[in-house]
Amino acid sequence: MSALDASNNPPLVSGSQITNRYDQLLAAVEASMIGVWEWNAVTGETSFNDMWYRMLGLEPGELPGHVDSWVDLVHPEDRERTFADLEAYLGGKTDGYLNVHRLRHKLGHWVWVRDCGLTTQRTAAGEPHILVGTHVDISDLKEAETMHRAAMERAEASERAKNRFLANMSHE
């Protein structure tokens, strides 16, 4: 029996009864604070769940439902790499789209997201039509990574200074 089978598992959301896999998955996504997006690669139309908007300080539906809304939010330094990864996936060079980049928060700061997606529908010609994916806010992880890198650099600088001092002392 699958872990997602509702027949023998308690509900995931307190006070409600979740009876099917779809509702269980929706509850799990909501509990995980994952932003979900859908993109029509033919028309450019997009839709986002409420968490996607909230992680950027936006009200649900605040942006136009077009891929340009997302494009405008991508950090300028991340655009080339992000779009290259997306094009590689759309061109069949990778099995899925995966990228880590920054998006502009409504208050002006940058939110690091792990962005991934897959094609769920193709055109008659076999080209990607509908893609779905997720954004996970990894800003805390990126901050910890930056702090760790800075601490390592300070430790290495301290080690170099100590070695210079000892070398000078041994020459005197």
PDB file of C-alpha atoms in Angstrom, residues 23-168:
ATOM      1  CA  ASP A  23      -6.163  16.433  -1.569  1.00  0.00           C
ATOM      2  CA  GLN A  24      -3.315  14.844   0.388  1.00  0.00           C
ATOM      3  CA  LEU A  25      -0.769  16.193  -2.079  1.00  0.00           C
ATOM      4  CA  LEU A  26      -2.329  19.656  -1.948  1.00  0.00           C
ATOM      5  CA  ALA A  27      -2.186  19.599   1.847  1.00  0.00           C
ATOM      6  CA  ALA A  28       1.448  18.430   1.782  1.00  0.00           C
ATOM      7  CA  VAL A  29       2.415  21.197  -0.654  1.00  0.00           C
ATOM      8  CA  GLU A  30       0.672  23.799   1.472  1.00  0.00           C
ATOM      9  CA  ALA A  31       2.247  22.512   4.679  1.00  0.00           C
ATOM     10  CA  SER A  32       5.676  22.534   3.008  1.00  0.00           C
ATOM     11  CA  MET A  33       5.308  26.191   1.993  1.00  0.00           C
ATOM     12  CA  ILE A  34       6.115  25.371  -1.620  1.00  0.00           C
ATOM     13  CA  GLY A  35       5.272  27.804  -4.382  1.00  0.00           C
ATOM     14  CA  VAL A  36       3.685  26.077  -7.373  1.00  0.00           C
ATOM     15  CA  TRP A  37       3.620  27.440 -10.899  1.00  0.00           C
ATOM     16  CA  GLU A  38       2.097  26.402 -14.186  1.00  0.00           C
ATOM     17  CA  TRP A  39       3.231  27.781 -17.526  1.00  0.00           C
ATOM     18  CA  ASN A  40       1.676  27.456 -20.951  1.00  0.00           C
ATOM     19  CA  ALA A  41       4.827  27.583 -23.096  1.00  0.00           C
ATOM     20  CA  VAL A  42       2.746  28.214 -26.218  1.00  0.00           C
ATOM     21  CA  THR A  43       0.744  31.248 -25.015  1.00  0.00           C
ATOM     22  CA  GLY A  44       2.978  32.433 -22.161  1.00  0.00           C
ATOM     23  CA  GLU A  45       0.091  32.258 -19.691  1.00  0.00           C
ATOM     24  CA  THR A  46       1.053  31.403 -16.117  1.00  0.00           C
ATOM     25  CA  SER A  47      -0.650  30.680 -12.847  1.00  0.00           C
ATOM     26  CA  PHE A  48       0.809  30.533  -9.362  1.00  0.00           C
ATOM     27  CA  ASN A  49      -0.480  29.231  -6.047  1.00  0.00           C
ATOM     28  CA  ASP A  50      -0.930  31.562  -3.088  1.00  0.00           C
ATOM     29  CA  MET A  51       2.366  30.489  -1.466  1.00  0.00           C
ATOM     30  CA  TRP A  52       4.298  31.470  -4.608  1.00  0.00           C
ATOM     31  CA  TYR A  53       2.944  34.998  -4.250  1.00  0.00           C
ATOM     32  CA  ARG A  54       3.405  35.134  -0.473  1.00  0.00           C
ATOM     33  CA  MET A  55       7.084  34.134  -0.596  1.00  0.00           C
ATOM     34  CA  LEU A  56       7.608  37.288  -2.674  1.00  0.00           C
ATOM     35  CA  GLY A  57       5.493  39.513  -0.421  1.00  0.00           C
ATOM     36  CA  LEU A  58       2.717  39.705  -3.012  1.00  0.00           C
ATOM     37  CA  GLU A  59      -1.013  39.252  -2.759  1.00  0.00           C
ATOM     38  CA  PRO A  60      -2.360  36.270  -4.706  1.00  0.00           C
ATOM     39  CA  GLY A  61      -3.140  37.374  -8.238  1.00  0.00           C
ATOM     40  CA  GLU A  62      -1.203  40.642  -7.876  1.00  0.00           C
ATOM     41  CA  LEU A  63       0.871  40.016 -11.015  1.00  0.00           C
ATOM     42  CA  PRO A  64      -0.407  39.558 -14.561  1.00  0.00           C
ATOM     43  CA  GLY A  65      -0.730  35.865 -15.439  1.00  0.00           C
ATOM     44  CA  HIS A  66       2.052  35.869 -18.003  1.00  0.00           C
ATOM     45  CA  VAL A  67       5.586  34.442 -17.993  1.00  0.00           C
ATOM     46  CA  ASP A  68       6.952  37.983 -18.332  1.00  0.00           C
ATOM     47  CA  SER A  69       5.825  38.586 -14.734  1.00  0.00           C
ATOM     48  CA  TRP A  70       8.286  35.928 -13.584  1.00  0.00           C
ATOM     49  CA  VAL A  71      11.003  37.047 -16.024  1.00  0.00           C
ATOM     50  CA  ASP A  72      10.838  40.592 -14.630  1.00  0.00           C
ATOM     51  CA  LEU A  73      11.439  39.266 -11.096  1.00  0.00           C
ATOM     52  CA  VAL A  74      14.590  37.258 -11.886  1.00  0.00           C
ATOM     53  CA  HIS A  75      17.793  38.915 -10.641  1.00  0.00           C
ATOM     54  CA  PRO A  76      19.749  40.436 -13.571  1.00  0.00           C
ATOM     55  CA  GLU A  77      22.902  38.476 -12.638  1.00  0.00           C
ATOM     56  CA  ASP A  78      20.945  35.190 -12.676  1.00  0.00           C
ATOM     57  CA  ARG A  79      19.007  35.674 -15.910  1.00  0.00           C
ATOM     58  CA  GLU A  80      21.465  34.289 -18.451  1.00  0.00           C
ATOM     59  CA  ARG A  81      22.079  31.074 -16.469  1.00  0.00           C
ATOM     60  CA  THR A  82      18.411  30.660 -15.549  1.00  0.00           C
ATOM     61  CA  PHE A  83      17.171  31.071 -19.110  1.00  0.00           C
ATOM     62  CA  ALA A  84      19.955  28.829 -20.445  1.00  0.00           C
ATOM     63  CA  ASP A  85      18.851  26.056 -18.070  1.00  0.00           C
ATOM     64  CA  LEU A  86      15.235  26.529 -19.131  1.00  0.00           C
ATOM     65  CA  GLU A  87      16.153  26.487 -22.831  1.00  0.00           C
ATOM     66  CA  ALA A  88      18.271  23.360 -22.325  1.00  0.00           C
ATOM     67  CA  TYR A  89      15.243  21.603 -20.859  1.00  0.00           C
ATOM     68  CA  LEU A  90      12.812  22.884 -23.486  1.00  0.00           C
ATOM     69  CA  GLY A  91      15.273  21.798 -26.175  1.00  0.00           C
ATOM     70  CA  GLY A  92      15.430  18.260 -24.805  1.00  0.00           C
ATOM     71  CA  LYS A  93      19.021  18.492 -23.568  1.00  0.00           C
ATOM     72  CA  THR A  94      18.079  17.785 -19.935  1.00  0.00           C
ATOM     73  CA  ASP A  95      15.473  15.551 -18.305  1.00  0.00           C
ATOM     74  CA  GLY A  96      14.005  18.358 -16.225  1.00  0.00           C
ATOM     75  CA  TYR A  97      14.326  22.027 -15.480  1.00  0.00           C
ATOM     76  CA  LEU A  98      16.274  22.844 -12.321  1.00  0.00           C
ATOM     77  CA  ASN A  99      17.809  26.171 -11.379  1.00  0.00           C
ATOM     78  CA  VAL A 100      18.678  28.187  -8.276  1.00  0.00           C
ATOM     79  CA  HIS A 101      18.187  31.909  -8.700  1.00  0.00           C
ATOM     80  CA  ARG A 102      16.997  35.064  -6.990  1.00  0.00           C
ATOM     81  CA  LEU A 103      13.602  36.710  -7.351  1.00  0.00           C
ATOM     82  CA  ARG A 104      12.789  40.260  -6.303  1.00  0.00           C
ATOM     83  CA  HIS A 105      10.565  40.507  -3.216  1.00  0.00           C
ATOM     84  CA  LYS A 106       7.931  43.249  -3.166  1.00  0.00           C
ATOM     85  CA  LEU A 107       9.952  45.040  -0.456  1.00  0.00           C
ATOM     86  CA  GLY A 108      13.008  45.127  -2.725  1.00  0.00           C
ATOM     87  CA  HIS A 109      15.253  42.398  -1.292  1.00  0.00           C
ATOM     88  CA  TRP A 110      16.094  39.177  -3.102  1.00  0.00           C
ATOM     89  CA  VAL A 111      14.640  35.746  -2.340  1.00  0.00           C
ATOM     90  CA  TRP A 112      16.699  32.717  -3.346  1.00  0.00           C
ATOM     91  CA  VAL A 113      14.545  29.963  -4.863  1.00  0.00           C
ATOM     92  CA  ARG A 114      15.138  26.426  -6.011  1.00  0.00           C
ATOM     93  CA  ASP A 115      13.070  26.345  -9.181  1.00  0.00           C
ATOM     94  CA  CYS A 116      12.254  23.074 -10.916  1.00  0.00           C
ATOM     95  CA  GLY A 117       9.673  21.876 -13.382  1.00  0.00           C
ATOM     96  CA  LEU A 118       8.562  19.304 -15.919  1.00  0.00           C
ATOM     97  CA  THR A 119       6.377  19.170 -18.992  1.00  0.00           C
ATOM     98  CA  THR A 120       2.947  17.686 -18.316  1.00  0.00           C
ATOM     99  CA  GLN A 121       1.461  18.202 -21.788  1.00  0.00           C
ATOM    100  CA  ARG A 122       2.990  18.426 -25.246  1.00  0.00           C
ATOM    101  CA  THR A 123       1.756  19.960 -28.477  1.00  0.00           C
ATOM    102  CA  ALA A 124       0.757  17.764 -31.431  1.00  0.00           C
ATOM    103  CA  ALA A 125       4.302  18.340 -32.748  1.00  0.00           C
ATOM    104  CA  GLY A 126       5.756  17.009 -29.481  1.00  0.00           C
ATOM    105  CA  GLU A 127       6.961  20.363 -28.172  1.00  0.00           C
ATOM    106  CA  PRO A 128       6.498  21.318 -24.489  1.00  0.00           C
ATOM    107  CA  HIS A 129       3.062  22.877 -24.001  1.00  0.00           C
ATOM    108  CA  ILE A 130       2.168  22.870 -20.303  1.00  0.00           C
ATOM    109  CA  LEU A 131       4.881  22.858 -17.661  1.00  0.00           C
ATOM    110  CA  VAL A 132       4.395  22.684 -13.915  1.00  0.00           C
ATOM    111  CA  GLY A 133       6.933  23.249 -11.218  1.00  0.00           C
ATOM    112  CA  THR A 134       7.815  24.520  -7.803  1.00  0.00           C
ATOM    113  CA  HIS A 135       9.692  27.324  -6.120  1.00  0.00           C
ATOM    114  CA  VAL A 136      11.166  26.606  -2.719  1.00  0.00           C
ATOM    115  CA  ASP A 137      12.564  29.531  -0.726  1.00  0.00           C
ATOM    116  CA  ILE A 138      16.171  28.621   0.105  1.00  0.00           C
ATOM    117  CA  SER A 139      17.240  32.088   1.277  1.00  0.00           C
ATOM    118  CA  ASP A 140      18.137  30.813   4.756  1.00  0.00           C
ATOM    119  CA  LEU A 141      20.355  28.101   3.259  1.00  0.00           C
ATOM    120  CA  LYS A 142      22.097  30.600   0.987  1.00  0.00           C
ATOM    121  CA  GLU A 143      22.688  32.940   3.941  1.00  0.00           C
ATOM    122  CA  ALA A 144      24.160  30.091   6.002  1.00  0.00           C
ATOM    123  CA  GLU A 145      26.348  29.140   3.028  1.00  0.00           C
ATOM    124  CA  THR A 146      27.589  32.730   2.742  1.00  0.00           C
ATOM    125  CA  MET A 147      28.321  32.901   6.476  1.00  0.00           C
ATOM    126  CA  HIS A 148      30.170  29.571   6.340  1.00  0.00           C
ATOM    127  CA  ARG A 149      32.240  30.720   3.350  1.00  0.00           C
ATOM    128  CA  ALA A 150      33.138  33.975   5.139  1.00  0.00           C
ATOM    129  CA  ALA A 151      34.158  32.066   8.290  1.00  0.00           C
ATOM    130  CA  MET A 152      36.346  29.736   6.220  1.00  0.00           C
ATOM    131  CA  GLU A 153      37.997  32.704   4.502  1.00  0.00           C
ATOM    132  CA  ARG A 154      38.682  34.337   7.886  1.00  0.00           C
ATOM    133  CA  ALA A 155      40.151  31.086   9.211  1.00  0.00           C
ATOM    134  CA  GLU A 156      42.357  30.697   6.141  1.00  0.00           C
ATOM    135  CA  ALA A 157      43.531  34.329   6.421  1.00  0.00           C
ATOM    136  CA  SER A 158      44.319  33.773  10.094  1.00  0.00           C
ATOM    137  CA  GLU A 159      46.280  30.620   9.238  1.00  0.00           C
ATOM    138  CA  ARG A 160      48.279  32.507   6.571  1.00  0.00           C
ATOM    139  CA  ALA A 161      49.044  35.321   9.032  1.00  0.00           C
ATOM    140  CA  LYS A 162      50.175  32.808  11.663  1.00  0.00           C
ATOM    141  CA  ASN A 163      52.424  31.057   9.123  1.00  0.00           C
ATOM    142  CA  ARG A 164      53.954  34.396   8.058  1.00  0.00           C
ATOM    143  CA  PHE A 165      54.565  35.303  11.693  1.00  0.00           C
ATOM    144  CA  LEU A 166      56.223  31.948  12.412  1.00  0.00           C
ATOM    145  CA  ALA A 167      58.338  32.218   9.253  1.00  0.00           C
ATOM    146  CA  ASN A 168      59.493  35.710  10.285  1.00  0.00           C
TER     147      ASN A 168
END
